[in-house]
Short mmCIF file of C-alpha atoms in Angstrom, two decimals:
data_model
loop_
_atom_site.label_atom_id
_atom_site.label_comp_id
_atom_site.label_asym_id
_atom_site.label_seq_id
_atom_site.Cartn_x
_atom_site.Cartn_y
_atom_site.Cartn_z
CA MET A 4 31.64 -31.30 -3.66
CA HIS A 5 31.94 -28.28 -1.43
CA ALA A 6 29.19 -26.62 -3.38
CA ARG A 7 26.84 -29.48 -2.70
CA VAL A 8 27.68 -29.58 1.01
CA SER A 9 27.11 -25.86 1.50
CA ALA A 10 23.88 -25.98 -0.48
CA VAL A 11 22.57 -28.81 1.65
CA ALA A 12 23.66 -26.98 4.78
CA ILE A 13 21.93 -23.78 3.74
CA VAL A 14 18.72 -25.47 2.69
CA GLY A 15 18.80 -27.44 5.93
CA LEU A 16 19.34 -24.30 7.99
CA MET A 17 16.51 -22.53 6.19
CA ALA A 18 14.20 -25.46 6.75
CA LEU A 19 15.15 -25.48 10.43
CA GLY A 20 14.47 -21.78 10.66
CA LEU A 21 11.10 -22.15 8.99
CA THR A 22 9.93 -25.02 11.17
CA ALA A 23 11.16 -23.21 14.27
CA CYS A 24 8.90 -20.30 13.37
CA ALA A 25 5.92 -22.46 12.52
CA ALA A 26 6.19 -24.89 15.41
CA PRO A 27 3.15 -24.55 17.65
CA ASP A 28 3.53 -24.27 21.37
CA ASP A 29 2.77 -27.75 22.52
CA GLU A 30 3.31 -27.04 26.19
CA ASN A 31 -0.07 -26.83 27.84
CA ARG A 32 0.96 -24.29 30.43
CA ASP A 33 2.13 -21.83 27.80
CA GLN A 34 -0.48 -21.84 25.09
CA THR A 35 -0.64 -19.25 22.34
CA LEU A 36 -4.00 -18.17 21.02
CA THR A 37 -3.89 -16.36 17.71
CA VAL A 38 -6.74 -13.93 17.09
CA LEU A 39 -7.22 -12.27 13.71
CA ALA A 40 -9.39 -9.18 13.98
CA ALA A 41 -10.60 -6.24 11.91
CA SER A 42 -8.48 -3.10 12.22
CA SER A 43 -11.35 -1.12 13.71
CA LEU A 44 -11.24 -3.43 16.74
CA THR A 45 -7.56 -2.72 17.47
CA ASP A 46 -7.93 -0.78 20.71
CA VAL A 47 -10.96 -2.47 22.15
CA LEU A 48 -9.89 -6.05 21.44
CA THR A 49 -6.42 -5.39 22.82
CA GLU A 50 -8.09 -4.39 26.07
CA ILE A 51 -10.39 -7.43 26.09
CA ALA A 52 -7.43 -9.71 25.35
CA GLN A 53 -5.48 -8.27 28.26
CA ASP A 54 -8.40 -9.02 30.58
CA PHE A 55 -8.60 -12.53 29.11
CA GLU A 56 -4.89 -13.11 29.71
CA ALA A 57 -5.26 -11.90 33.26
CA SER A 58 -7.95 -14.52 33.97
CA HIS A 59 -6.17 -17.21 31.90
CA PRO A 60 -2.50 -16.84 32.93
CA HIS A 61 -1.31 -19.84 30.91
CA ILE A 62 -2.59 -18.34 27.65
CA ASP A 63 -0.76 -15.84 25.54
CA VAL A 64 -3.12 -14.04 23.15
CA GLN A 65 -1.50 -12.97 19.90
CA LEU A 66 -3.56 -10.33 18.11
CA SER A 67 -3.21 -9.61 14.42
CA PHE A 68 -5.20 -6.74 12.93
CA ALA A 69 -5.97 -6.13 9.27
CA GLY A 70 -8.86 -5.38 6.93
CA SER A 71 -11.64 -7.96 7.14
CA SER A 72 -11.14 -9.32 3.64
CA THR A 73 -7.40 -9.67 4.24
CA LEU A 74 -8.19 -11.68 7.37
CA ALA A 75 -10.63 -13.88 5.51
CA GLN A 76 -8.05 -14.47 2.81
CA GLN A 77 -5.42 -15.36 5.42
CA VAL A 78 -7.71 -17.88 7.10
CA LEU A 79 -8.79 -19.46 3.82
CA GLU A 80 -5.12 -19.73 2.77
CA GLY A 81 -4.48 -21.67 5.96
CA ALA A 82 -2.93 -19.10 8.29
CA PRO A 83 -2.51 -20.64 11.75
CA ALA A 84 -5.27 -18.80 13.62
CA ASP A 85 -7.70 -19.75 16.35
CA VAL A 86 -10.26 -16.95 16.28
CA ILE A 87 -11.41 -14.51 13.62
CA ALA A 88 -13.44 -11.33 14.16
CA THR A 89 -14.50 -9.31 11.10
CA ALA A 90 -16.12 -5.92 10.66
CA ASN A 91 -18.95 -7.21 8.49
CA GLU A 92 -21.10 -10.28 8.08
CA ALA A 93 -20.52 -10.84 4.37
CA THR A 94 -16.80 -11.44 4.84
CA MET A 95 -17.41 -13.71 7.81
CA ARG A 96 -19.92 -15.70 5.78
CA LEU A 97 -17.19 -16.52 3.23
CA VAL A 98 -15.07 -18.04 5.99
CA ALA A 99 -17.95 -19.65 7.85
CA ASP A 100 -19.30 -21.40 4.74
CA GLU A 101 -15.87 -22.71 3.82
CA LEU A 102 -14.86 -23.92 7.28
CA ASP A 103 -18.30 -24.78 8.66
CA ILE A 104 -18.04 -22.61 11.77
CA GLU A 105 -20.62 -20.66 13.71
CA PRO A 106 -20.10 -16.89 14.01
CA HIS A 107 -21.66 -14.76 16.76
CA VAL A 108 -22.39 -11.05 16.37
CA PHE A 109 -20.82 -9.26 19.34
CA ALA A 110 -20.83 -5.58 18.37
CA THR A 111 -22.36 -3.07 15.98
CA ASN A 112 -20.99 0.13 14.56
CA VAL A 113 -22.55 3.05 12.74
CA LEU A 114 -21.18 5.77 10.50
CA THR A 115 -20.67 9.42 11.24
CA ILE A 116 -19.53 12.47 9.30
CA VAL A 117 -16.02 13.50 10.25
CA VAL A 118 -14.59 16.97 9.65
CA PRO A 119 -11.28 18.64 10.49
CA GLU A 120 -11.21 20.42 13.85
CA GLY A 121 -13.16 23.67 13.66
CA ASN A 122 -15.25 22.35 10.75
CA PRO A 123 -13.81 24.85 8.21
CA ALA A 124 -16.32 23.91 5.52
CA GLY A 125 -19.27 24.35 7.89
CA ILE A 126 -20.78 20.91 7.43
CA ALA A 127 -24.00 20.42 9.42
CA GLU A 128 -25.76 17.53 7.75
CA VAL A 129 -25.39 14.95 5.04
CA SER A 130 -26.84 17.22 2.31
CA ASP A 131 -23.94 19.66 2.87
CA LEU A 132 -21.59 16.94 1.64
CA THR A 133 -22.95 17.22 -1.90
CA ASP A 134 -21.84 20.84 -2.19
CA ALA A 135 -19.51 21.07 -5.18
CA SER A 136 -16.91 22.97 -3.17
CA THR A 137 -16.80 20.34 -0.43
CA ARG A 138 -13.90 17.94 -0.75
CA LEU A 139 -15.45 14.71 0.46
CA VAL A 140 -13.56 11.47 1.03
CA ILE A 141 -15.40 8.19 1.62
CA CYS A 142 -14.70 4.46 1.53
CA ALA A 143 -14.98 2.71 -1.84
CA PRO A 144 -18.21 0.74 -2.28
CA GLN A 145 -16.16 -2.47 -2.54
CA VAL A 146 -15.21 -2.34 1.16
CA PRO A 147 -17.61 -2.66 4.13
CA CYS A 148 -17.47 0.98 5.24
CA GLY A 149 -18.12 2.06 1.66
CA ALA A 150 -21.08 -0.29 1.30
CA ALA A 151 -22.49 1.15 4.53
CA THR A 152 -21.85 4.69 3.25
CA ALA A 153 -23.78 3.89 0.09
CA ARG A 154 -26.74 2.65 2.16
CA VAL A 155 -26.72 5.82 4.26
CA ALA A 156 -26.52 8.04 1.18
CA GLU A 157 -29.46 6.18 -0.32
CA ALA A 158 -31.48 6.53 2.88
CA ALA A 159 -30.71 10.26 2.90
CA GLY A 160 -31.56 10.56 -0.77
CA VAL A 161 -28.26 12.22 -1.70
CA ASP A 162 -25.73 11.54 -4.44
CA LEU A 163 -22.27 11.73 -2.96
CA ALA A 164 -19.48 12.92 -5.27
CA PRO A 165 -16.26 12.23 -3.37
CA VAL A 166 -12.82 13.41 -4.50
CA SER A 167 -11.46 10.06 -3.36
CA GLU A 168 -12.77 6.58 -2.53
CA GLU A 169 -10.37 4.93 -0.12
CA ALA A 170 -9.91 1.24 0.57
CA ASN A 171 -10.25 1.64 4.33
CA VAL A 172 -11.46 3.93 7.08
CA THR A 173 -7.96 4.79 8.27
CA ASP A 174 -7.10 6.41 4.96
CA VAL A 175 -10.36 8.41 4.99
CA LEU A 176 -9.63 9.55 8.52
CA GLY A 177 -6.04 10.47 7.62
CA LYS A 178 -7.13 12.72 4.78
CA VAL A 179 -9.64 14.54 6.97
CA ALA A 180 -7.28 14.83 9.94
CA SER A 181 -4.57 16.31 7.71
CA GLY A 182 -7.07 18.87 6.41
CA GLU A 183 -6.76 17.71 2.80
CA ALA A 184 -10.43 16.77 2.80
CA ASP A 185 -13.26 18.94 4.14
CA ALA A 186 -15.28 15.96 5.27
CA GLY A 187 -15.33 12.21 5.36
CA ILE A 188 -17.57 9.38 6.45
CA VAL A 189 -16.14 6.94 9.00
CA TYR A 190 -17.33 4.76 11.87
CA VAL A 191 -18.32 6.38 15.15
CA THR A 192 -15.62 4.32 16.88
CA ASP A 193 -12.90 5.78 14.66
CA ILE A 194 -13.36 9.32 15.95
CA GLY A 195 -11.71 8.48 19.25
CA ARG A 196 -8.52 7.25 17.62
CA ALA A 197 -7.84 10.33 15.50
CA GLU A 198 -6.61 13.73 16.55
CA GLY A 199 -7.71 16.96 15.00
CA VAL A 200 -11.14 15.78 13.89
CA GLU A 201 -14.75 16.32 14.98
CA ALA A 202 -17.82 14.19 14.40
CA ILE A 203 -21.07 15.48 12.93
CA ALA A 204 -23.91 13.09 13.66
CA LEU A 205 -25.45 11.38 10.67
CA ALA A 206 -29.25 11.28 10.97
CA GLN A 207 -29.46 8.24 8.69
CA ALA A 208 -26.67 6.34 10.43
CA GLU A 209 -28.86 3.36 11.27
CA ALA A 210 -29.27 2.61 7.56
CA GLY A 211 -25.59 1.74 7.37
CA ILE A 212 -25.27 -0.26 10.57
CA ASN A 213 -22.44 -2.77 10.57
CA LEU A 214 -22.42 -6.04 12.48
CA TYR A 215 -19.19 -7.51 13.88
CA PRO A 216 -19.17 -11.33 14.04
CA ILE A 217 -16.57 -13.44 15.83
CA ALA A 218 -15.93 -17.18 15.44
CA ALA A 219 -13.62 -19.85 16.76
CA LEU A 220 -11.72 -21.53 13.93
CA PRO A 221 -11.29 -25.30 13.72
CA GLY A 222 -7.92 -25.92 15.38
CA SER A 223 -5.41 -28.72 15.29
CA GLY A 224 -5.99 -30.03 18.81
CA GLY A 225 -8.87 -30.25 21.29
CA ALA A 226 -7.26 -28.04 23.91
CA GLN A 227 -6.79 -25.23 21.41
CA ASP A 228 -10.47 -25.40 20.45
CA VAL A 229 -11.53 -25.04 24.05
CA THR A 230 -9.32 -21.97 24.42
CA ALA A 231 -10.65 -20.43 21.23
CA ASP A 232 -14.21 -21.00 22.41
CA ALA A 233 -13.30 -19.49 25.79
CA PHE A 234 -11.98 -16.39 24.07
CA VAL A 235 -15.12 -16.04 21.95
CA ALA A 236 -17.20 -16.42 25.13
CA ALA A 237 -15.09 -13.72 26.79
CA VAL A 238 -15.75 -11.33 23.91
CA LEU A 239 -19.49 -12.02 24.22
CA SER A 240 -19.44 -11.54 28.02
CA ASP A 241 -20.95 -8.63 29.94
CA ALA A 242 -17.51 -7.34 30.90
CA ALA A 243 -16.46 -7.15 27.24
CA GLU A 244 -19.77 -5.49 26.37
CA ALA A 245 -18.91 -2.68 28.76
CA THR A 246 -15.48 -2.27 27.15
CA LEU A 247 -17.03 -2.26 23.67
CA ALA A 248 -19.66 0.27 24.70
CA ASP A 249 -16.98 2.55 26.15
CA ALA A 250 -15.22 2.48 22.77
CA GLY A 251 -18.41 3.58 21.04
CA PHE A 252 -19.59 0.22 19.72
CA GLY A 253 -23.22 -0.77 19.91
CA ILE A 254 -24.17 -4.05 21.55
CA PRO A 255 -26.55 -6.28 19.53
CA MET B 22 35.53 -14.58 -14.86
CA THR B 23 34.63 -18.19 -14.23
CA LEU B 24 31.83 -18.49 -11.76
CA PRO B 25 32.99 -20.35 -8.64
CA ARG B 26 30.78 -23.40 -8.39
CA ARG B 27 30.03 -22.90 -4.73
CA LEU B 28 28.12 -19.73 -5.58
CA LEU B 29 25.66 -21.62 -7.74
CA PRO B 30 23.36 -23.01 -5.02
CA LEU B 31 22.96 -19.58 -3.44
CA ALA B 32 22.41 -17.99 -6.81
CA ALA B 33 19.74 -20.59 -7.56
CA LEU B 34 18.12 -20.01 -4.17
CA GLY B 35 18.05 -16.27 -4.80
CA ALA B 36 16.50 -16.73 -8.21
CA LEU B 37 13.87 -19.08 -6.78
CA LEU B 38 12.98 -16.62 -4.03
CA VAL B 39 11.96 -14.13 -6.71
CA ALA B 40 10.64 -16.47 -9.38
CA VAL B 41 8.52 -18.81 -7.26
CA PRO B 42 6.16 -16.12 -5.89
CA LEU B 43 5.70 -14.67 -9.37
CA LEU B 44 4.88 -18.14 -10.72
CA ALA B 45 2.56 -18.70 -7.78
CA LEU B 46 0.76 -15.47 -8.67
CA ALA B 47 0.35 -16.63 -12.26
CA SER B 48 -0.89 -20.02 -11.01
CA ARG B 49 -3.84 -18.33 -9.31
CA VAL B 50 -5.09 -16.61 -12.43
CA GLU B 51 -8.48 -17.81 -13.60
CA TRP B 52 -7.42 -17.89 -17.23
CA GLY B 53 -11.00 -18.40 -18.41
CA SER B 54 -12.04 -15.03 -17.04
CA PHE B 55 -8.66 -13.32 -17.42
CA TRP B 56 -9.54 -11.24 -20.46
CA PRO B 57 -12.92 -9.94 -19.18
CA LEU B 58 -11.27 -9.13 -15.83
CA VAL B 59 -8.39 -7.09 -17.25
CA THR B 60 -10.63 -5.34 -19.77
CA SER B 61 -13.35 -4.36 -17.30
CA GLU B 62 -14.12 -0.66 -17.21
CA ALA B 63 -12.38 -0.21 -13.86
CA ALA B 64 -9.28 -2.15 -14.93
CA LEU B 65 -8.94 -0.28 -18.23
CA ALA B 66 -9.43 3.07 -16.50
CA ALA B 67 -6.73 2.18 -13.98
CA LEU B 68 -4.28 0.81 -16.56
CA GLY B 69 -4.83 3.79 -18.85
CA LEU B 70 -4.30 6.26 -16.02
CA SER B 71 -1.18 4.39 -14.88
CA LEU B 72 0.34 4.40 -18.37
CA ARG B 73 -0.43 8.08 -18.97
CA THR B 74 0.85 9.28 -15.60
CA ALA B 75 3.93 7.06 -15.75
CA VAL B 76 4.85 8.46 -19.17
CA VAL B 77 4.55 12.02 -17.85
CA ALA B 78 6.49 11.11 -14.71
CA ALA B 79 9.26 9.48 -16.76
CA ALA B 80 9.44 12.61 -18.93
CA MET B 81 9.68 14.78 -15.82
CA CYS B 82 12.42 12.52 -14.49
CA LEU B 83 14.31 13.06 -17.76
CA VAL B 84 13.92 16.84 -17.68
CA LEU B 85 14.81 17.16 -13.99
CA GLY B 86 17.00 14.12 -13.48
CA VAL B 87 19.63 14.82 -16.15
CA PRO B 88 20.55 18.29 -14.82
CA LEU B 89 20.34 17.02 -11.25
CA GLY B 90 22.53 14.00 -11.94
CA ALA B 91 25.05 16.19 -13.78
CA ALA B 92 25.05 18.74 -10.96
CA LEU B 93 25.57 16.08 -8.32
CA HIS B 94 28.39 14.62 -10.41
CA ARG B 95 30.15 17.99 -10.49
CA ALA B 96 29.27 18.95 -6.90
CA ARG B 97 32.41 19.62 -4.90
CA PHE B 98 30.96 21.71 -2.07
CA ARG B 99 30.84 20.63 1.54
CA GLY B 100 27.77 18.53 2.12
CA ALA B 101 27.63 17.34 -1.49
CA SER B 102 27.38 13.76 -0.34
CA LEU B 103 24.54 14.70 1.98
CA ALA B 104 22.75 16.37 -0.92
CA ARG B 105 23.20 13.21 -2.96
CA ALA B 106 21.85 11.07 -0.13
CA VAL B 107 18.77 13.30 0.18
CA VAL B 108 18.10 13.13 -3.55
CA LEU B 109 18.39 9.35 -3.51
CA ALA B 110 16.34 8.92 -0.31
CA PRO B 111 13.06 8.03 -2.08
CA LEU B 112 14.80 4.83 -3.26
CA VAL B 113 14.87 3.49 0.26
CA LEU B 114 11.98 5.34 1.91
CA PRO B 115 8.87 3.35 2.70
CA PRO B 116 6.44 4.66 0.05
CA VAL B 117 3.87 5.71 2.62
CA VAL B 118 6.51 7.93 4.25
CA GLY B 119 7.08 9.50 0.86
CA GLY B 120 3.34 10.08 0.63
CA LEU B 121 3.21 11.75 4.03
CA ALA B 122 6.17 13.93 3.07
CA LEU B 123 4.35 15.00 -0.10
CA VAL B 124 1.19 15.80 1.87
CA TYR B 125 3.19 17.93 4.29
CA ALA B 126 4.85 19.73 1.36
CA PHE B 127 2.07 20.20 -1.19
CA GLY B 128 -1.03 19.53 0.92
CA ARG B 129 -3.48 22.24 1.85
CA ARG B 130 -1.83 22.80 5.21
CA GLY B 131 1.59 21.87 3.88
CA LEU B 132 4.71 24.00 3.52
CA LEU B 133 3.84 25.11 -0.02
CA GLY B 134 0.15 24.26 0.02
CA GLY B 135 -1.03 27.69 1.20
CA THR B 136 0.96 29.46 -1.50
CA LEU B 137 -0.27 27.08 -4.18
CA GLU B 138 -3.87 27.50 -3.02
CA ALA B 139 -3.49 31.27 -3.19
CA PHE B 140 -2.72 30.81 -6.88
CA GLY B 141 -5.82 28.64 -7.20
CA MET B 142 -3.86 25.41 -7.43
CA GLN B 143 -5.11 22.39 -5.54
CA ILE B 144 -2.91 19.38 -5.94
CA ALA B 145 -4.19 16.68 -3.62
CA PHE B 146 -6.84 14.41 -5.19
CA THR B 147 -5.83 15.38 -8.73
CA THR B 148 -4.00 13.49 -11.44
CA SER B 149 -1.13 15.97 -10.96
CA ALA B 150 -0.71 14.56 -7.45
CA VAL B 151 -0.28 11.10 -8.95
CA VAL B 152 2.41 12.37 -11.34
CA ILE B 153 4.20 14.21 -8.51
CA ALA B 154 4.17 11.09 -6.34
CA GLN B 155 5.49 8.97 -9.22
CA THR B 156 8.18 11.49 -10.12
CA PHE B 157 9.21 11.71 -6.46
CA VAL B 158 9.89 7.98 -6.22
CA ALA B 159 11.26 7.52 -9.76
CA LEU B 160 13.63 10.49 -9.98
CA PRO B 161 16.51 8.77 -8.11
CA PHE B 162 16.69 6.09 -10.81
CA MET B 163 17.30 8.76 -13.44
CA VAL B 164 19.79 10.65 -11.26
CA LEU B 165 21.72 7.45 -10.53
CA ALA B 166 21.80 6.48 -14.19
CA VAL B 167 23.16 9.89 -15.21
CA GLU B 168 25.68 10.10 -12.40
CA THR B 169 27.01 6.59 -12.95
CA ALA B 170 27.38 7.20 -16.67
CA LEU B 171 29.17 10.51 -16.10
CA SER B 172 31.54 8.94 -13.60
CA ALA B 173 32.47 6.31 -16.17
CA ARG B 174 33.62 9.04 -18.57
CA SER B 175 37.15 10.39 -18.49
CA GLY B 176 36.08 13.89 -19.46
CA ARG B 177 38.82 14.03 -22.09
CA HIS B 178 36.45 14.78 -24.97
CA GLU B 179 34.83 17.55 -22.98
CA ALA B 180 38.24 19.02 -22.19
CA ILE B 181 39.26 18.97 -25.83
CA ALA B 182 35.99 20.58 -26.90
CA ALA B 183 36.50 23.28 -24.30
CA THR B 184 40.03 24.07 -25.50
CA LEU B 185 38.56 24.46 -28.99
CA GLY B 186 36.41 27.23 -27.61
CA ALA B 187 33.08 25.53 -27.03
CA SER B 188 30.93 26.94 -24.24
CA PRO B 189 29.97 24.58 -21.35
CA TRP B 190 26.41 24.42 -22.71
CA LEU B 191 27.65 23.53 -26.20
CA VAL B 192 30.00 20.88 -24.77
CA PHE B 193 27.19 19.39 -22.71
CA ARG B 194 24.78 19.37 -25.63
CA ARG B 195 27.12 18.13 -28.36
CA VAL B 196 29.61 15.94 -26.49
CA THR B 197 28.32 14.76 -23.11
CA LEU B 198 24.64 14.28 -23.86
CA PRO B 199 25.09 12.07 -26.97
CA ALA B 200 27.50 9.89 -25.02
CA LEU B 201 24.94 9.60 -22.23
CA LEU B 202 22.11 8.43 -24.49
CA PRO B 203 22.25 4.73 -23.56
CA ALA B 204 22.27 5.61 -19.86
CA LEU B 205 19.41 8.04 -20.37
CA GLY B 206 17.42 5.27 -22.06
CA THR B 207 18.00 2.99 -19.10
CA GLY B 208 17.14 5.74 -16.64
CA VAL B 209 13.93 6.71 -18.39
CA VAL B 210 12.73 3.13 -18.68
CA LEU B 211 13.52 2.32 -15.05
CA ALA B 212 11.84 5.55 -13.94
CA PHE B 213 8.79 4.64 -16.03
CA ALA B 214 8.66 1.16 -14.50
CA ARG B 215 9.01 2.54 -11.00
CA ALA B 216 6.26 5.10 -11.67
CA LEU B 217 4.01 2.35 -12.99
CA GLY B 218 4.39 0.39 -9.76
CA GLU B 219 4.04 3.39 -7.44
CA PHE B 220 1.52 2.71 -4.72
CA GLY B 221 2.04 4.03 -1.22
CA ALA B 222 2.81 7.65 -1.99
CA THR B 223 -0.10 7.85 -4.43
CA LEU B 224 -2.52 6.35 -1.94
CA THR B 225 -1.42 8.71 0.82
CA PHE B 226 -1.06 11.86 -1.24
CA ALA B 227 -3.37 11.60 -4.24
CA GLY B 228 -6.28 9.50 -3.03
CA SER B 229 -8.13 6.92 -5.07
CA LEU B 230 -10.85 7.85 -7.57
CA GLU B 231 -11.53 5.94 -10.76
CA GLY B 232 -10.13 7.69 -13.82
CA VAL B 233 -8.58 10.51 -11.77
CA THR B 234 -6.16 9.08 -9.23
CA ARG B 235 -6.83 5.33 -9.08
CA THR B 236 -3.81 3.85 -10.84
CA ALA B 237 -3.42 0.14 -11.53
CA PRO B 238 -1.66 -0.61 -8.20
CA LEU B 239 -4.47 1.16 -6.30
CA GLN B 240 -7.09 -0.70 -8.35
CA ILE B 241 -5.38 -3.98 -7.43
CA TYR B 242 -5.36 -3.00 -3.77
CA LEU B 243 -9.08 -2.19 -3.87
CA ALA B 244 -10.08 -5.18 -6.00
CA ARG B 245 -8.36 -7.46 -3.49
CA GLU B 246 -11.11 -6.54 -1.03
CA SER B 247 -14.05 -7.65 -3.11
CA ASP B 248 -12.77 -9.43 -6.20
CA PRO B 249 -9.41 -11.18 -5.60
CA GLU B 250 -9.56 -12.77 -9.07
CA ALA B 251 -9.58 -9.35 -10.68
CA ALA B 252 -6.71 -8.26 -8.42
CA VAL B 253 -4.61 -11.27 -9.44
CA ALA B 254 -5.37 -10.78 -13.14
CA LEU B 255 -4.42 -7.11 -13.08
CA GLY B 256 -1.37 -7.96 -10.96
CA VAL B 257 -0.17 -10.40 -13.60
CA VAL B 258 -0.57 -7.71 -16.26
CA LEU B 259 1.67 -5.39 -14.22
CA VAL B 260 4.24 -8.16 -13.68
CA VAL B 261 4.35 -8.87 -17.41
CA VAL B 262 4.76 -5.16 -18.20
CA ALA B 263 7.46 -4.76 -15.54
CA VAL B 264 9.41 -7.84 -16.62
CA GLY B 265 9.07 -6.81 -20.25
CA ILE B 266 10.39 -3.34 -19.50
CA VAL B 267 13.33 -4.58 -17.49
CA ALA B 268 14.15 -7.20 -20.12
CA ALA B 269 14.15 -4.53 -22.82
CA THR B 270 16.32 -2.25 -20.68
CA PHE B 271 18.80 -4.93 -19.87
CA ARG B 272 19.43 -5.61 -23.53
CA ARG B 273 20.38 -1.99 -23.83
CA VAL B 274 22.54 -1.91 -20.68
CA ARG B 275 24.80 -4.82 -21.52
CA PRO B 276 27.03 -3.38 -24.25
CA VAL B 277 27.62 -0.26 -22.17
CA ALA B 278 28.50 -2.15 -19.02
CA SER B 279 30.99 -4.56 -20.58
#
């Protein structure tokens, strides 16, 4: 008897806890807007969101950053989100086709060679990366930065032989910043967020240009949709363009 | 002991918490394409590398973990408990922290990296780095197994052997070690399983290159980006291997524990 009562109590408590977490903020004056965005947008989107909150005091913007495909997976699995911004168009297309939404490209990014401070291996151009003694780290071709790297390498007519193919830019950057790797290929906008690294311009960078689309997701209520659209509009605004440009992004 | 009935609901809840996600994973497998997915070149390269490195790591855990466990068991000096805590730390460290620690130790600019490089040894980005990362996280399992087993012994047989004139090495080899065999089996298998699942330290320290450093967990992580079906399929293979290993180990543990 006791066993049953405690079991019911515990299950009940857990259910309560779960619904408490999942319950949306119904109060109009205190609305939460959940934005899922690619990791490479962390700094710049945080800034844009702060500006948005300042001009929309009743809205609390919750930002969640992860790799683009993780974000797409979260949205398609039904994560409660209002806006998604990815670091490539292919991933966004998966979401857009499934949910019938309209993405807008708001920023572009290009690749650069990154080397440890002082450039110990003396890298000057992309052909230096193919030197057998150069420990090169790039993104794996399966991820957006790796696909872009492959396009750049093709444009430059070089065969890259990396010692490691990482699943994201942060791991490439980490291995260069720690000095384990002699060189890496990352986005221009990543240079600013790492210490102990230098950028070497990539002549063929345009071949690997990446487009960042953003889209409002179909929400549960009308008010939420309006807010999501307002946030997307804010990201596409002139003020946000300036912030993006400051962070090294290109404006389409 | 009769199980108090009020514990049952919680026990069931705990079991469900573990079992439901694993079942959910299996439910997402595209069984039609399962075989081609887990036998793709990339998957086989990753599984093969994982099995090879995990075997070496488990062997290293045996060679290093038995003396270390025995030493910690005998340790009576001040700070012995701190030493034990340090040795067991990888059990509770976030794997990526373990990876950073390894980079700072064996990396090019690490504590020992310069010395190693002077001898022409580069560890990062090599299969050796994978084995080191796996050994680092798996060693505590071996040490714990040895220490626990030694603590359960009275030491009477060792004492008798010693009075009969056997040297400490002979006593260890002929009396202690045979008695430890079941525990060593458990330790080696757990260390192997832990090495097989190692992810964060490998990613941070060894990198990810097919056939060289990209173990099955890293392949799953990468496949998730472009081919979730392949990630799920390979994930299920690892779950089956892990559950199989633990099941086999548990059969061996039971008679010792009771």
